[in-house]
Short mmCIF file of C-alpha atoms in Angstrom, two decimals:
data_model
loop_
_atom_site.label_atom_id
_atom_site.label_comp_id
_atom_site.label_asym_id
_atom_site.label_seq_id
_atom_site.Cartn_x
_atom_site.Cartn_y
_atom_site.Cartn_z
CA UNK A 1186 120.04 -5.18 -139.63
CA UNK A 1187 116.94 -5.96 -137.37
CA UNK A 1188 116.96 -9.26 -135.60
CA UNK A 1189 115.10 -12.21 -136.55
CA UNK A 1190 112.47 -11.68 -134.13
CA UNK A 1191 111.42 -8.30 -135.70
CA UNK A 1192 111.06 -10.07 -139.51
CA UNK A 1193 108.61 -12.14 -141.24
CA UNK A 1194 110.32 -15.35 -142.23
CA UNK A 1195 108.94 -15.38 -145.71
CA UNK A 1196 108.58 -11.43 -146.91
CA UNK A 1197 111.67 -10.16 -145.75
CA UNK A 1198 109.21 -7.05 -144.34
CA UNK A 1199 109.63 -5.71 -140.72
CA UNK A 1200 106.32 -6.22 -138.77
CA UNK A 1201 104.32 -3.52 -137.03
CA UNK A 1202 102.33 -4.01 -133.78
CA UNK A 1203 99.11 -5.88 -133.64
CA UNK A 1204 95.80 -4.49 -133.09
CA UNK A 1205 95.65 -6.55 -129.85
CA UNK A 1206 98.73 -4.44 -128.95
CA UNK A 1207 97.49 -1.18 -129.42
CA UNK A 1208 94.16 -1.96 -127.58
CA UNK A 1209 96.16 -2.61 -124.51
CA UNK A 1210 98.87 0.51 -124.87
CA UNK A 1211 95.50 2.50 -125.23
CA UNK A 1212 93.69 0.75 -122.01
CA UNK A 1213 96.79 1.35 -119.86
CA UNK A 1214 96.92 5.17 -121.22
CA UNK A 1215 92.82 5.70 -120.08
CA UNK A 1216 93.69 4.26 -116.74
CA UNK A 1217 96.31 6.14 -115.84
CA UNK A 1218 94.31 9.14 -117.30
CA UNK A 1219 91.69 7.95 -115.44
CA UNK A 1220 93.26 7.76 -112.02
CA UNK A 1221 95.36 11.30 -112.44
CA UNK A 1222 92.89 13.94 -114.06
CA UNK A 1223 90.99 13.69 -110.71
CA UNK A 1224 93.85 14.56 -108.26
CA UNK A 1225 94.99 16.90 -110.72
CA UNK A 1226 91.39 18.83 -111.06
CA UNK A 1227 91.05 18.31 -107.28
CA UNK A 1228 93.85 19.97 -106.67
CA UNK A 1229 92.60 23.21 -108.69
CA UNK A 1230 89.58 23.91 -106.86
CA UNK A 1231 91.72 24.02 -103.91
CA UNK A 1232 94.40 26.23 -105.36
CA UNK A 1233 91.49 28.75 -106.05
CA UNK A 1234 90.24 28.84 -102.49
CA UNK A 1235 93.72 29.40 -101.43
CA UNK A 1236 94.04 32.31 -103.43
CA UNK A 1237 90.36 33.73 -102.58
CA UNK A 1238 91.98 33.63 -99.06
CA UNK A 1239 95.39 35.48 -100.19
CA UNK A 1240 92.89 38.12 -102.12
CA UNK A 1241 91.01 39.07 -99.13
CA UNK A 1242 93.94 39.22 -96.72
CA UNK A 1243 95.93 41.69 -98.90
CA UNK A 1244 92.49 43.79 -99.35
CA UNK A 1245 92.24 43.99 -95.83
CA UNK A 1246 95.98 45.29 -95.30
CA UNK A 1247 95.13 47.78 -97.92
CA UNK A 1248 91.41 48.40 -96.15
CA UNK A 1249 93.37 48.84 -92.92
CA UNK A 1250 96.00 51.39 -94.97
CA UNK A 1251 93.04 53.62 -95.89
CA UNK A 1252 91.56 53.39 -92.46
CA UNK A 1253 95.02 54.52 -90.89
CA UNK A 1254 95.31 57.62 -93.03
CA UNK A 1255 91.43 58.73 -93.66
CA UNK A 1256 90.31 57.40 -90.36
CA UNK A 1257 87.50 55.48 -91.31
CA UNK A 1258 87.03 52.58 -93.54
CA UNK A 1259 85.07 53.34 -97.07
CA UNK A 1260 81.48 53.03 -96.65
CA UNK A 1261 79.00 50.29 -98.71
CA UNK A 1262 78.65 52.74 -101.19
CA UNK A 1263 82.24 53.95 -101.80
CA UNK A 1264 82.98 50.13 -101.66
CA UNK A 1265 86.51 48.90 -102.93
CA UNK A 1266 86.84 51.44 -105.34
CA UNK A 1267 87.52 53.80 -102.80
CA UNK A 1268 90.87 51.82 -102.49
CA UNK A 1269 92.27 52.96 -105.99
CA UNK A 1270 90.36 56.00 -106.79
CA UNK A 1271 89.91 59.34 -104.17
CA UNK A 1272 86.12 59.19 -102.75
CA UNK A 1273 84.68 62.75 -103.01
CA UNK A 1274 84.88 64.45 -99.64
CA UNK A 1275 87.59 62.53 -98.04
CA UNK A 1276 90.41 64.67 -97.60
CA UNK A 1277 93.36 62.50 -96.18
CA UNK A 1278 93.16 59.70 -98.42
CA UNK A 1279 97.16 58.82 -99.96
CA UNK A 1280 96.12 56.34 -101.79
CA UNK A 1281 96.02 54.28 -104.25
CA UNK A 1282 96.59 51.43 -101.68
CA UNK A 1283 96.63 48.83 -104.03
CA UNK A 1284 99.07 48.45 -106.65
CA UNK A 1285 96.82 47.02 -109.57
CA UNK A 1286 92.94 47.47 -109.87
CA UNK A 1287 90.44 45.62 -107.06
CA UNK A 1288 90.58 41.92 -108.23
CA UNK A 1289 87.40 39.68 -109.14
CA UNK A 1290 87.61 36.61 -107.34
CA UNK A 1291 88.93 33.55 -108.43
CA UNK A 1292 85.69 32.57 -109.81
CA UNK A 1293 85.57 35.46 -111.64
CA UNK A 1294 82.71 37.10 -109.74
CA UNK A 1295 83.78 40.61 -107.42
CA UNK A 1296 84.25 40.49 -103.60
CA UNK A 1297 81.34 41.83 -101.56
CA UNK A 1298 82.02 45.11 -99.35
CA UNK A 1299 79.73 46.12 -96.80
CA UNK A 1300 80.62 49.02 -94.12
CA UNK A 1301 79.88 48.60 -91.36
CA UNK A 1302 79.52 45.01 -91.49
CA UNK A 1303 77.71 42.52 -89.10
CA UNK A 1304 81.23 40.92 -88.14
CA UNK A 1305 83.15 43.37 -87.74
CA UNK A 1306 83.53 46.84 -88.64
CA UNK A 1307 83.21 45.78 -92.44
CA UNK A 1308 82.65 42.14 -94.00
CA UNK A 1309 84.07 41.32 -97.34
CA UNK A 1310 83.53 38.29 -98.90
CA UNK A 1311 83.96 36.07 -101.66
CA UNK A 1312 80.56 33.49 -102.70
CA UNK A 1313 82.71 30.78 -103.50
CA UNK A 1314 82.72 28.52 -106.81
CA UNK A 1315 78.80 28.50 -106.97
CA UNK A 1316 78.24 32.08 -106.42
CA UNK A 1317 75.81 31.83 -103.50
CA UNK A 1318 75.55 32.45 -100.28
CA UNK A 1319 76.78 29.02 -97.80
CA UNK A 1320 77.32 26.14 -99.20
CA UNK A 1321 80.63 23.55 -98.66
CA UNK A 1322 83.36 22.56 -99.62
CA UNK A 1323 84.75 24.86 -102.82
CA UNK A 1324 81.17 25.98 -103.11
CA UNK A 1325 81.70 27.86 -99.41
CA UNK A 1326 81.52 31.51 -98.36
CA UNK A 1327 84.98 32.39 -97.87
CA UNK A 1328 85.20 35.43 -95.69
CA UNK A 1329 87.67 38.02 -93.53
CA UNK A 1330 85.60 37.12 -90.13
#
């Protein structure tokens, strides 16, 4: 049997929660939505920079791989492809030097190859959430120079 204070004194009926009630449960719910969804989305734009940067250092290992064994890197034109599949006239490649295919970007959009690069003796890169060249924060070129 329910307690007194959950009964009406004159129907007998158990009584539900008042609008008033609700309206607060509800409030308290938004703010706490309100004050976690950021952190949490925050939180994702940095996990996909993180893994732009994990990307690029394992293609460079594998870059590095084909370099050792061909002696050159693969040119602009061969690009990252030349990781996975054997380039027409190279003759010591072992590859494949990467386990799975060459992977898009966290954003979805593919790395940029260019041999020989201005940094270095190639640049790959990644444009970042926006897709362009600079920009800052998330929206930043994330590179291997």
């Amino acid at each position: 049997m329910l307690p007194p204070s959950k009964r009406t004194a004159r129907s007998g009926r158990i009584r539900g929660f008042t609008l008033l009630e609700l309206l607060v449960v509800v409030a308290i719910i938004g703010l706490l939505a309100g004050y976690v969804g950021p952190k949490y989305f925050g939180q994702l734009g940095k996990a996909e920079v993180k893994a732009a940067r994990a990307q690029i250092d394992g293609l460079d290992k594998a870059l590095d791989q084909y370099r050792l064994d061909v002696g050159r890197y693969p040119t602009t034109d061969q690009g990252l492809g030349a990781l996975i599949v054997k380039p027409a006239g190279v003759s010591r490649w072992a590859g494949p030097y990467l386990k799975k295919d060459v992977p898009a970007d966290p954003w979805g959009k593919p790395y940029i190859y260019k041999s020989p690069g201005e940094h270095g003796d190639y640049d790959l890169l990644s444009l970042g959430r926006d897709g362009r060249l600079g920009g800052t924060g998330e929206d930043a070129d994330i590179t291997n120079w």
